[in-house]
mmCIF file of C-alpha atoms in Angstrom:
data_model
loop_
_atom_site.group_PDB
_atom_site.id
_atom_site.type_symbol
_atom_site.label_atom_id
_atom_site.label_comp_id
_atom_site.label_asym_id
_atom_site.label_seq_id
_atom_site.Cartn_x
_atom_site.Cartn_y
_atom_site.Cartn_z
ATOM 1 C CA MET A 1445 0.000 0.000 0.000
ATOM 2 C CA SER A 1446 1.210 3.506 -0.856
ATOM 3 C CA ILE A 1447 0.517 6.315 1.553
ATOM 4 C CA LEU A 1448 0.894 10.070 1.680
ATOM 5 C CA MET A 1449 1.886 12.272 4.592
ATOM 6 C CA THR A 1450 0.936 15.821 5.500
ATOM 7 C CA LEU A 1451 3.104 18.121 7.588
ATOM 8 C CA ASN A 1452 1.815 21.389 9.034
ATOM 9 C CA ALA A 1453 4.583 23.155 10.933
ATOM 10 C CA GLY A 1454 3.275 26.169 12.853
ATOM 11 C CA SER A 1455 4.922 28.641 15.170
ATOM 12 C CA SER A 1456 4.673 26.357 18.226
ATOM 13 C CA SER A 1457 3.337 23.091 16.841
ATOM 14 C CA ILE A 1458 3.613 20.479 14.100
ATOM 15 C CA LYS A 1459 0.414 18.781 12.994
ATOM 16 C CA PHE A 1460 0.752 15.650 10.913
ATOM 17 C CA ALA A 1461 -1.324 12.943 9.281
ATOM 18 C CA VAL A 1462 -0.828 9.842 7.174
ATOM 19 C CA TYR A 1463 -3.446 8.877 4.563
ATOM 20 C CA PRO A 1464 -3.929 6.070 2.077
ATOM 21 C CA VAL A 1465 -3.289 7.522 -1.373
ATOM 22 C CA ASN A 1466 -6.857 6.630 -2.358
ATOM 23 C CA GLY A 1467 -8.579 7.283 0.960
ATOM 24 C CA ASP A 1468 -9.957 10.322 2.773
ATOM 25 C CA HIS A 1469 -9.567 8.980 6.302
ATOM 26 C CA PRO A 1470 -6.157 9.162 7.988
ATOM 27 C CA ILE A 1471 -4.345 6.039 9.084
ATOM 28 C CA ALA A 1472 -2.693 8.095 11.796
ATOM 29 C CA HIS A 1473 -2.695 11.713 12.846
ATOM 30 C CA GLY A 1474 -1.634 13.904 15.694
ATOM 31 C CA GLN A 1475 0.351 16.909 16.707
ATOM 32 C CA LEU A 1476 3.399 17.990 18.582
ATOM 33 C CA GLU A 1477 2.532 21.135 20.544
ATOM 34 C CA LYS A 1478 4.188 23.552 22.955
ATOM 35 C CA ILE A 1479 7.391 23.503 20.930
ATOM 36 C CA GLY A 1480 9.866 25.872 22.521
ATOM 37 C CA SER A 1481 8.578 25.229 26.042
ATOM 38 C CA ASP A 1482 10.038 22.840 28.593
ATOM 39 C CA ASP A 1483 7.130 20.441 28.171
ATOM 40 C CA ALA A 1484 6.405 19.741 24.514
ATOM 41 C CA GLN A 1485 3.564 17.237 24.113
ATOM 42 C CA LEU A 1486 3.289 14.640 21.332
ATOM 43 C CA THR A 1487 -0.206 13.285 20.698
ATOM 44 C CA LEU A 1488 -0.631 10.384 18.280
ATOM 45 C CA HIS A 1489 -3.820 8.674 17.137
ATOM 46 C CA GLY A 1490 -3.823 5.629 14.896
ATOM 47 C CA GLY A 1491 -6.022 2.573 14.642
ATOM 48 C CA ASN A 1492 -7.084 1.700 18.170
ATOM 49 C CA HIS A 1493 -4.000 3.359 19.579
ATOM 50 C CA SER A 1494 -3.953 6.817 21.132
ATOM 51 C CA GLU A 1495 -1.377 8.365 23.396
ATOM 52 C CA THR A 1496 0.009 11.675 24.610
ATOM 53 C CA ARG A 1497 3.507 11.863 25.967
ATOM 54 C CA SER A 1498 5.878 14.520 27.148
ATOM 55 C CA GLU A 1499 8.877 15.182 24.915
ATOM 56 C CA GLY A 1500 10.596 17.745 27.124
ATOM 57 C CA SER A 1501 12.314 20.656 25.443
ATOM 58 C CA LEU A 1502 12.840 20.464 21.680
ATOM 59 C CA ASP A 1503 12.827 22.539 18.525
ATOM 60 C CA HIS A 1504 10.998 21.961 15.239
ATOM 61 C CA THR A 1505 13.769 19.919 13.633
ATOM 62 C CA THR A 1506 14.091 17.529 16.558
ATOM 63 C CA GLY A 1507 10.317 17.436 16.850
ATOM 64 C CA LEU A 1508 9.925 16.245 13.279
ATOM 65 C CA ARG A 1509 12.359 13.406 13.916
ATOM 66 C CA ARG A 1510 10.284 12.331 16.942
ATOM 67 C CA ILE A 1511 7.116 12.365 14.843
ATOM 68 C CA LEU A 1512 8.633 10.202 12.109
ATOM 69 C CA SER A 1513 9.921 7.786 14.708
ATOM 70 C CA ALA A 1514 6.523 7.563 16.398
ATOM 71 C CA LEU A 1515 4.812 6.848 13.055
ATOM 72 C CA ASP A 1516 7.107 3.948 12.169
ATOM 73 C CA GLY A 1517 5.009 1.345 13.936
ATOM 74 C CA LEU A 1518 1.719 2.551 12.454
ATOM 75 C CA THR A 1519 2.760 2.856 8.816
ATOM 76 C CA GLN A 1520 4.231 -0.688 8.848
ATOM 77 C CA GLY A 1521 6.813 0.035 6.205
ATOM 78 C CA ALA A 1522 4.337 1.347 3.618
ATOM 79 C CA ALA A 1523 5.917 3.423 0.871
ATOM 80 C CA ILE A 1524 5.511 7.199 1.165
ATOM 81 C CA ALA A 1525 4.363 8.309 -2.300
ATOM 82 C CA ALA A 1526 4.151 12.006 -1.479
ATOM 83 C CA VAL A 1527 4.418 14.526 1.320
ATOM 84 C CA GLY A 1528 2.189 17.583 1.408
ATOM 85 C CA HIS A 1529 3.396 20.647 3.267
ATOM 86 C CA ARG A 1530 1.716 23.710 4.631
ATOM 87 C CA ILE A 1531 3.714 26.725 3.442
ATOM 88 C CA VAL A 1532 2.580 29.968 5.019
ATOM 89 C CA HIS A 1533 3.845 32.421 2.407
ATOM 90 C CA GLY A 1534 3.654 31.859 -1.328
ATOM 91 C CA GLY A 1535 4.283 35.432 -2.441
ATOM 92 C CA PRO A 1536 2.239 37.541 -4.855
ATOM 93 C CA ASP A 1537 1.783 35.048 -7.677
ATOM 94 C CA ILE A 1538 1.093 31.579 -6.274
ATOM 95 C CA ASP A 1539 -2.639 30.909 -6.051
ATOM 96 C CA ALA A 1540 -2.659 27.088 -6.039
ATOM 97 C CA PRO A 1541 -0.638 24.133 -4.683
ATOM 98 C CA LYS A 1542 2.728 23.539 -6.361
ATOM 99 C CA ILE A 1543 5.304 20.756 -6.643
ATOM 100 C CA LEU A 1544 8.296 21.829 -4.594
ATOM 101 C CA ASP A 1545 11.577 21.812 -6.494
ATOM 102 C CA SER A 1546 14.868 23.461 -5.584
ATOM 103 C CA ALA A 1547 14.152 26.661 -7.549
ATOM 104 C CA LEU A 1548 10.784 27.179 -5.852
ATOM 105 C CA LEU A 1549 12.215 26.394 -2.410
ATOM 106 C CA ASP A 1550 14.900 29.035 -2.936
ATOM 107 C CA LYS A 1551 12.210 31.549 -3.896
ATOM 108 C CA LEU A 1552 10.053 30.673 -0.900
ATOM 109 C CA ALA A 1553 13.025 31.172 1.422
ATOM 110 C CA GLU A 1554 13.032 34.827 0.362
ATOM 111 C CA TYR A 1555 9.675 35.278 2.078
ATOM 112 C CA ALA A 1556 10.971 34.124 5.483
ATOM 113 C CA PRO A 1557 11.261 37.711 6.825
ATOM 114 C CA LEU A 1558 7.522 38.141 6.194
ATOM 115 C CA ALA A 1559 6.616 35.082 8.291
ATOM 116 C CA PRO A 1560 9.619 34.375 10.526
ATOM 117 C CA LEU A 1561 7.678 32.211 12.994
ATOM 118 C CA HIS A 1562 6.469 29.905 10.223
ATOM 119 C CA GLN A 1563 8.267 30.015 6.880
ATOM 120 C CA PRO A 1564 11.644 28.761 8.151
ATOM 121 C CA HIS A 1565 9.918 25.870 9.969
ATOM 122 C CA ASN A 1566 7.729 25.091 6.937
ATOM 123 C CA LEU A 1567 10.787 24.878 4.695
ATOM 124 C CA ALA A 1568 12.816 22.954 7.285
ATOM 125 C CA ALA A 1569 10.035 20.353 7.262
ATOM 126 C CA VAL A 1570 10.276 20.139 3.462
ATOM 127 C CA HIS A 1571 14.036 19.588 3.550
ATOM 128 C CA ALA A 1572 13.684 17.011 6.329
ATOM 129 C CA ALA A 1573 11.011 15.176 4.339
ATOM 130 C CA ILE A 1574 13.198 15.207 1.210
ATOM 131 C CA ALA A 1575 16.014 13.674 3.236
ATOM 132 C CA ALA A 1576 13.732 11.058 4.803
ATOM 133 C CA PHE A 1577 11.782 10.210 1.628
ATOM 134 C CA PRO A 1578 13.962 11.156 -1.359
ATOM 135 C CA GLU A 1579 11.729 9.371 -3.882
ATOM 136 C CA ALA A 1580 8.494 10.960 -2.668
ATOM 137 C CA LEU A 1581 6.745 13.835 -4.406
ATOM 138 C CA GLN A 1582 6.885 17.027 -2.303
ATOM 139 C CA VAL A 1583 3.865 19.326 -2.639
ATOM 140 C CA GLY A 1584 3.479 22.803 -1.168
ATOM 141 C CA CYS A 1585 0.071 24.166 -0.130
ATOM 142 C CA PHE A 1586 0.075 27.890 0.569
ATOM 143 C CA ASP A 1587 -1.836 29.871 3.188
ATOM 144 C CA THR A 1588 -1.633 32.999 1.068
ATOM 145 C CA ALA A 1589 -3.123 31.342 -2.038
ATOM 146 C CA PHE A 1590 -6.717 31.524 -0.754
ATOM 147 C CA HIS A 1591 -6.498 35.321 -0.635
ATOM 148 C CA ARG A 1592 -4.717 35.962 -3.906
ATOM 149 C CA HIS A 1593 -7.797 37.332 -5.657
ATOM 150 C CA HIS A 1594 -8.754 39.967 -3.106
ATOM 151 C CA PRO A 1595 -10.342 43.095 -4.511
ATOM 152 C CA TRP A 1596 -7.547 45.614 -5.110
ATOM 153 C CA VAL A 1597 -8.696 47.904 -2.285
ATOM 154 C CA ASN A 1598 -8.255 45.019 0.147
ATOM 155 C CA ASP A 1599 -4.903 44.125 -1.323
ATOM 156 C CA THR A 1600 -2.995 47.407 -1.263
ATOM 157 C CA PHE A 1601 -1.564 49.944 1.165
ATOM 158 C CA ALA A 1602 -1.681 53.710 0.695
ATOM 159 C CA LEU A 1603 1.978 53.845 -0.291
ATOM 160 C CA PRO A 1604 3.511 54.888 -3.612
ATOM 161 C CA ARG A 1605 2.306 52.383 -6.190
ATOM 162 C CA SER A 1606 5.818 51.193 -6.957
ATOM 163 C CA TYR A 1607 5.877 49.370 -3.616
ATOM 164 C CA TYR A 1608 2.781 47.392 -4.578
ATOM 165 C CA ASP A 1609 4.481 46.389 -7.806
ATOM 166 C CA GLN A 1610 7.437 45.186 -5.723
ATOM 167 C CA GLY A 1611 5.155 42.920 -3.680
ATOM 168 C CA VAL A 1612 4.309 45.156 -0.708
ATOM 169 C CA ARG A 1613 0.650 44.263 -0.394
ATOM 170 C CA ARG A 1614 -1.858 42.526 1.852
ATOM 171 C CA TYR A 1615 -1.389 38.782 1.473
ATOM 172 C CA GLY A 1616 -3.646 37.302 4.150
ATOM 173 C CA PHE A 1617 -2.882 34.001 5.884
ATOM 174 C CA HIS A 1618 -4.560 30.886 7.381
ATOM 175 C CA GLY A 1619 -5.865 30.190 3.879
ATOM 176 C CA LEU A 1620 -5.789 26.396 4.220
ATOM 177 C CA SER A 1621 -8.040 26.637 7.269
ATOM 178 C CA TYR A 1622 -10.467 28.955 5.492
ATOM 179 C CA ASP A 1623 -10.464 26.694 2.444
ATOM 180 C CA TYR A 1624 -11.445 23.717 4.603
ATOM 181 C CA ILE A 1625 -14.221 25.645 6.366
ATOM 182 C CA ILE A 1626 -15.743 26.683 3.042
ATOM 183 C CA HIS A 1627 -15.599 23.089 1.766
ATOM 184 C CA ARG A 1628 -17.266 21.918 4.988
ATOM 185 C CA LEU A 1629 -19.952 24.603 4.802
ATOM 186 C CA ALA A 1630 -20.730 23.511 1.246
ATOM 187 C CA GLN A 1631 -21.591 20.099 2.709
ATOM 188 C CA ILE A 1632 -23.726 21.287 5.638
ATOM 189 C CA ASP A 1633 -24.972 24.813 4.898
ATOM 190 C CA SER A 1634 -25.052 25.921 1.284
ATOM 191 C CA HIS A 1635 -26.395 29.338 2.219
ATOM 192 C CA ALA A 1636 -23.381 30.027 4.429
ATOM 193 C CA ALA A 1637 -20.970 28.654 1.828
ATOM 194 C CA HIS A 1638 -22.321 31.055 -0.796
ATOM 195 C CA GLY A 1639 -23.440 33.885 1.444
ATOM 196 C CA LYS A 1640 -21.764 36.503 3.623
ATOM 197 C CA THR A 1641 -19.608 34.608 6.094
ATOM 198 C CA VAL A 1642 -16.891 35.595 8.531
ATOM 199 C CA VAL A 1643 -14.554 32.852 9.709
ATOM 200 C CA ALA A 1644 -12.568 33.474 12.894
ATOM 201 C CA HIS A 1645 -9.488 31.266 13.029
ATOM 202 C CA LEU A 1646 -8.424 31.733 16.639
ATOM 203 C CA GLY A 1647 -5.318 30.027 17.966
ATOM 204 C CA ASN A 1648 -1.735 30.868 18.847
ATOM 205 C CA GLY A 1649 -1.931 32.549 15.461
ATOM 206 C CA ALA A 1650 -5.244 34.297 14.865
ATOM 207 C CA SER A 1651 -6.996 35.991 11.989
ATOM 208 C CA MET A 1652 -10.439 36.567 10.514
ATOM 209 C CA CYS A 1653 -11.592 36.392 6.921
ATOM 210 C CA ALA A 1654 -14.578 37.913 5.134
ATOM 211 C CA ILE A 1655 -15.826 35.379 2.591
ATOM 212 C CA ARG A 1656 -18.539 35.898 0.002
ATOM 213 C CA ASP A 1657 -19.616 33.172 -2.399
ATOM 214 C CA GLY A 1658 -16.730 31.038 -1.173
ATOM 215 C CA ARG A 1659 -14.032 33.611 -1.974
ATOM 216 C CA SER A 1660 -11.897 35.694 0.348
ATOM 217 C CA ILE A 1661 -12.603 39.400 -0.044
ATOM 218 C CA GLY A 1662 -10.947 40.672 3.126
ATOM 219 C CA SER A 1663 -8.591 39.488 5.862
ATOM 220 C CA THR A 1664 -7.367 40.908 9.145
ATOM 221 C CA MET A 1665 -3.814 39.841 8.326
ATOM 222 C CA GLY A 1666 -1.803 41.827 5.824
ATOM 223 C CA PHE A 1667 1.754 41.994 4.499
ATOM 224 C CA SER A 1668 3.034 39.764 7.283
ATOM 225 C CA ALA A 1669 1.539 37.397 9.840
ATOM 226 C CA LEU A 1670 1.689 40.207 12.414
ATOM 227 C CA ASP A 1671 -1.294 42.313 11.436
ATOM 228 C CA GLY A 1672 -4.835 42.280 12.762
ATOM 229 C CA LEU A 1673 -5.747 40.364 15.916
ATOM 230 C CA PRO A 1674 -3.418 39.988 18.910
ATOM 231 C CA MET A 1675 -2.022 36.454 19.041
ATOM 232 C CA GLY A 1676 -0.090 34.226 21.405
ATOM 233 C CA THR A 1677 3.166 36.166 21.156
ATOM 234 C CA ARG A 1678 2.441 38.534 18.235
ATOM 235 C CA SER A 1679 1.181 42.071 18.648
ATOM 236 C CA GLY A 1680 -1.458 42.238 15.969
ATOM 237 C CA GLN A 1681 -2.362 45.684 14.632
ATOM 238 C CA ILE A 1682 -0.129 48.475 15.894
ATOM 239 C CA ASP A 1683 0.338 52.120 14.964
ATOM 240 C CA PRO A 1684 3.524 52.292 12.843
ATOM 241 C CA GLY A 1685 4.325 55.467 14.751
ATOM 242 C CA VAL A 1686 4.978 53.287 17.787
ATOM 243 C CA LEU A 1687 7.702 51.496 15.871
ATOM 244 C CA LEU A 1688 9.265 54.767 14.740
ATOM 245 C CA TYR A 1689 9.223 55.941 18.349
ATOM 246 C CA LEU A 1690 10.891 52.749 19.583
ATOM 247 C CA MET A 1691 13.576 53.120 16.937
ATOM 248 C CA GLU A 1692 14.246 56.782 17.617
ATOM 249 C CA SER A 1693 13.818 56.959 21.378
ATOM 250 C CA HIS A 1694 14.786 53.454 22.502
ATOM 251 C CA GLY A 1695 17.452 52.716 19.919
ATOM 252 C CA MET A 1696 15.736 49.562 18.699
ATOM 253 C CA ASP A 1697 16.760 48.149 15.325
ATOM 254 C CA ALA A 1698 14.983 45.723 12.993
ATOM 255 C CA ALA A 1699 16.157 42.672 14.933
ATOM 256 C CA ASP A 1700 14.942 44.173 18.222
ATOM 257 C CA LEU A 1701 11.540 45.012 16.753
ATOM 258 C CA THR A 1702 11.200 41.576 15.189
ATOM 259 C CA ASP A 1703 11.881 39.941 18.540
ATOM 260 C CA LEU A 1704 9.444 42.274 20.310
ATOM 261 C CA LEU A 1705 6.570 42.012 17.840
ATOM 262 C CA TYR A 1706 6.793 38.309 17.026
ATOM 263 C CA LYS A 1707 7.954 36.736 20.285
ATOM 264 C CA LYS A 1708 7.273 38.984 23.278
ATOM 265 C CA SER A 1709 3.945 40.652 22.567
ATOM 266 C CA GLY A 1710 0.332 39.492 22.213
ATOM 267 C CA LEU A 1711 -1.211 37.487 25.037
ATOM 268 C CA LEU A 1712 2.225 36.779 26.502
ATOM 269 C CA GLY A 1713 3.234 40.424 26.590
ATOM 270 C CA LEU A 1714 -0.107 41.681 27.927
ATOM 271 C CA SER A 1715 -0.414 39.022 30.632
ATOM 272 C CA GLY A 1716 3.246 38.742 31.578
ATOM 273 C CA LEU A 1717 2.416 35.080 32.100
ATOM 274 C CA SER A 1718 1.707 32.928 29.049
ATOM 275 C CA ASN A 1719 0.798 32.826 25.378
ATOM 276 C CA ASP A 1720 -1.580 29.910 26.038
ATOM 277 C CA MET A 1721 -5.236 30.885 26.410
ATOM 278 C CA ARG A 1722 -5.896 27.802 28.542
ATOM 279 C CA THR A 1723 -3.382 29.068 31.095
ATOM 280 C CA LEU A 1724 -4.778 32.594 31.039
ATOM 281 C CA GLU A 1725 -8.381 31.474 31.544
ATOM 282 C CA THR A 1726 -7.455 29.704 34.785
ATOM 283 C CA ALA A 1727 -4.827 32.173 36.043
ATOM 284 C CA GLY A 1728 -7.189 34.628 37.721
ATOM 285 C CA THR A 1729 -4.705 37.528 37.645
ATOM 286 C CA ASP A 1730 -5.723 41.048 36.620
ATOM 287 C CA GLU A 1731 -3.157 40.979 33.827
ATOM 288 C CA ALA A 1732 -4.473 37.682 32.449
ATOM 289 C CA GLU A 1733 -8.031 39.003 32.490
ATOM 290 C CA GLN A 1734 -6.933 42.178 30.721
ATOM 291 C CA ALA A 1735 -5.155 40.150 28.041
ATOM 292 C CA ILE A 1736 -8.333 38.137 27.429
ATOM 293 C CA ALA A 1737 -10.436 41.303 27.359
ATOM 294 C CA TYR A 1738 -8.170 42.901 24.756
ATOM 295 C CA PHE A 1739 -8.182 39.741 22.641
ATOM 296 C CA THR A 1740 -11.983 39.544 22.524
ATOM 297 C CA PHE A 1741 -12.377 43.316 22.050
ATOM 298 C CA ARG A 1742 -10.186 43.232 18.963
ATOM 299 C CA ILE A 1743 -12.129 40.267 17.558
ATOM 300 C CA ARG A 1744 -15.420 42.147 18.009
ATOM 301 C CA ARG A 1745 -13.908 45.227 16.383
ATOM 302 C CA GLU A 1746 -12.691 43.238 13.388
ATOM 303 C CA LEU A 1747 -15.991 41.373 13.150
ATOM 304 C CA GLY A 1748 -17.719 44.704 12.609
ATOM 305 C CA ALA A 1749 -15.163 45.600 9.945
ATOM 306 C CA MET A 1750 -15.559 42.267 8.178
ATOM 307 C CA ALA A 1751 -19.358 42.660 8.180
ATOM 308 C CA ALA A 1752 -18.933 46.106 6.640
ATOM 309 C CA ILE A 1753 -16.734 44.650 3.885
ATOM 310 C CA LEU A 1754 -19.387 42.025 3.189
ATOM 311 C CA GLY A 1755 -22.326 44.419 3.377
ATOM 312 C CA GLY A 1756 -23.964 42.312 6.077
ATOM 313 C CA LEU A 1757 -23.492 38.991 7.814
ATOM 314 C CA ASP A 1758 -25.183 35.612 7.359
ATOM 315 C CA SER A 1759 -22.822 33.376 9.307
ATOM 316 C CA LEU A 1760 -19.955 33.490 11.782
ATOM 317 C CA VAL A 1761 -17.724 30.430 12.139
ATOM 318 C CA PHE A 1762 -15.278 29.818 14.984
ATOM 319 C CA CYS A 1763 -12.340 27.503 14.327
ATOM 320 C CA GLY A 1764 -8.737 27.029 15.468
ATOM 321 C CA GLY A 1765 -7.587 25.831 18.881
ATOM 322 C CA ILE A 1766 -9.143 28.698 20.854
ATOM 323 C CA GLY A 1767 -12.155 29.097 18.600
ATOM 324 C CA GLU A 1768 -13.009 25.416 18.808
ATOM 325 C CA HIS A 1769 -12.361 24.841 22.508
ATOM 326 C CA SER A 1770 -12.991 28.043 24.480
ATOM 327 C CA ALA A 1771 -16.659 28.621 25.253
ATOM 328 C CA ARG A 1772 -15.687 31.712 27.218
ATOM 329 C CA ILE A 1773 -13.933 33.379 24.298
ATOM 330 C CA ARG A 1774 -16.818 32.610 21.943
ATOM 331 C CA ALA A 1775 -19.300 34.048 24.447
ATOM 332 C CA GLU A 1776 -17.298 37.236 25.006
ATOM 333 C CA VAL A 1777 -16.862 37.761 21.266
ATOM 334 C CA CYS A 1778 -20.606 37.456 20.680
ATOM 335 C CA THR A 1779 -21.630 39.662 23.609
ATOM 336 C CA GLY A 1780 -22.949 42.998 22.378
ATOM 337 C CA MET A 1781 -23.080 41.883 18.736
ATOM 338 C CA GLU A 1782 -26.869 41.628 18.588
ATOM 339 C CA TRP A 1783 -26.864 44.455 16.027
ATOM 340 C CA LEU A 1784 -25.351 41.912 13.625
ATOM 341 C CA GLY A 1785 -28.129 39.410 14.337
ATOM 342 C CA ILE A 1786 -25.949 37.383 16.705
ATOM 343 C CA ALA A 1787 -27.704 35.834 19.689
ATOM 344 C CA LEU A 1788 -25.782 33.106 21.495
ATOM 345 C CA ASP A 1789 -27.386 29.957 22.902
ATOM 346 C CA ALA A 1790 -25.448 29.618 26.158
ATOM 347 C CA ALA A 1791 -26.049 25.887 26.612
ATOM 348 C CA ALA A 1792 -25.139 25.083 23.016
ATOM 349 C CA ASN A 1793 -22.015 27.198 23.338
ATOM 350 C CA GLU A 1794 -20.879 25.413 26.480
ATOM 351 C CA ALA A 1795 -21.389 22.105 24.697
ATOM 352 C CA ALA A 1796 -19.485 23.361 21.611
ATOM 353 C CA ALA A 1797 -22.456 22.331 19.485
ATOM 354 C CA ASP A 1798 -22.326 22.668 15.720
ATOM 355 C CA ILE A 1799 -24.641 25.685 15.915
ATOM 356 C CA ILE A 1800 -24.369 27.840 19.034
ATOM 357 C CA SER A 1801 -26.796 30.631 18.156
ATOM 358 C CA ASN A 1802 -30.528 31.274 17.992
ATOM 359 C CA GLY A 1803 -30.493 34.630 16.197
ATOM 360 C CA THR A 1804 -30.835 35.578 12.541
ATOM 361 C CA THR A 1805 -27.079 35.171 12.017
ATOM 362 C CA THR A 1806 -25.942 31.557 12.325
ATOM 363 C CA VAL A 1807 -22.918 31.051 14.579
ATOM 364 C CA ARG A 1808 -21.101 27.753 14.183
ATOM 365 C CA VAL A 1809 -18.157 25.890 15.680
ATOM 366 C CA ILE A 1810 -16.344 23.863 13.013
ATOM 367 C CA PRO A 1811 -13.082 22.063 13.816
ATOM 368 C CA THR A 1812 -10.740 22.976 11.001
ATOM 369 C CA ASP A 1813 -8.694 20.380 9.138
ATOM 370 C CA GLU A 1814 -5.836 21.875 7.168
ATOM 371 C CA GLU A 1815 -4.377 18.394 6.727
ATOM 372 C CA ALA A 1816 -7.441 17.280 4.758
ATOM 373 C CA ILE A 1817 -6.983 20.202 2.351
ATOM 374 C CA ILE A 1818 -3.288 19.382 1.957
ATOM 375 C CA ALA A 1819 -4.035 15.686 1.344
ATOM 376 C CA LYS A 1820 -6.646 16.573 -1.267
ATOM 377 C CA ALA A 1821 -4.117 18.727 -3.122
ATOM 378 C CA VAL A 1822 -1.487 15.981 -3.011
ATOM 379 C CA ARG A 1823 -3.922 13.429 -4.455
ATOM 380 C CA GLY A 1824 -4.549 15.816 -7.329
ATOM 381 C CA PHE A 1825 -0.874 15.660 -8.286
ATOM 382 C CA LEU A 1826 -0.631 11.896 -7.810
ATOM 383 C CA ALA A 1827 -3.623 11.392 -10.097
ATOM 384 C CA VAL A 1828 -1.965 13.246 -12.987
#
């Protein structure tokens, strides 16, 4: 039997799955999370086997080796026909999955400064997979591709036009997640799939997307994976004047600002405690509560903006680790949004039901599955 593998290397996690080449259901799947902490956790599901174990402190490269080792017993020596990879940044031109060759990998490496928490790890996973499975087809699936046909006004900045021509534009991210949600909505709610829908992908990385008739027309993320919502360690939207001030008055350079904005800000910076929402919800400190309040305030603010882009709102979908699992965050986001037709069903929300609303706007919780989108793309290449 031939199989295919998907690798989704994020800023603090690696999700993975193994599929039959001709099957939609994974043989094994799991994730390595809390990478960079002292207590990384590897969860593996396969057949009747399921386990979570502590892996201590490790980085992405070591983590990938642990994953491959853990999968050995479940794949039973089956040949890996292809490996599909999540690649966060595909640049201004890529709007579909691509076979990864050396020339494309070199080009993708140029985008690392625009997604420093992801792109280097994405590409490291590709190189590790090439080394482990040299005969396998390597396929890249790009988060930016879903947004590549934004209306121009949602794609540009008010800078001299020459910068746009050089690639300084709003790219948008989390496209694989949004792609899956739209495919899922097409199966369960055709009106939402073709109507005015906002999807809130809330996790250690967080963004929102305005989708009409299945196409992205606006995103909270822009040129880099920093913009928009506050995230685990990323600042989200910030006045560029603040950065000029930090450079001029605090002597910070590009490296200092990169470290500040990508690694020391967001929920971690606001709380002074953790980037993990689960920790903050149980902490009980004033700072943790303020971090949560800012997070949900910014989501509500962007929800209003996304509804304005769409000219109304038919559906709101929560996905991502926080969106799927935190009833509190969902409730706080929906509070005060009755003007958009949102009325939360408290019991359904606590149960994380498929539909958690009873107003005119449907609010759903849909677990996202980026791996399924990657596997589908890989099968398309194998079928050629």
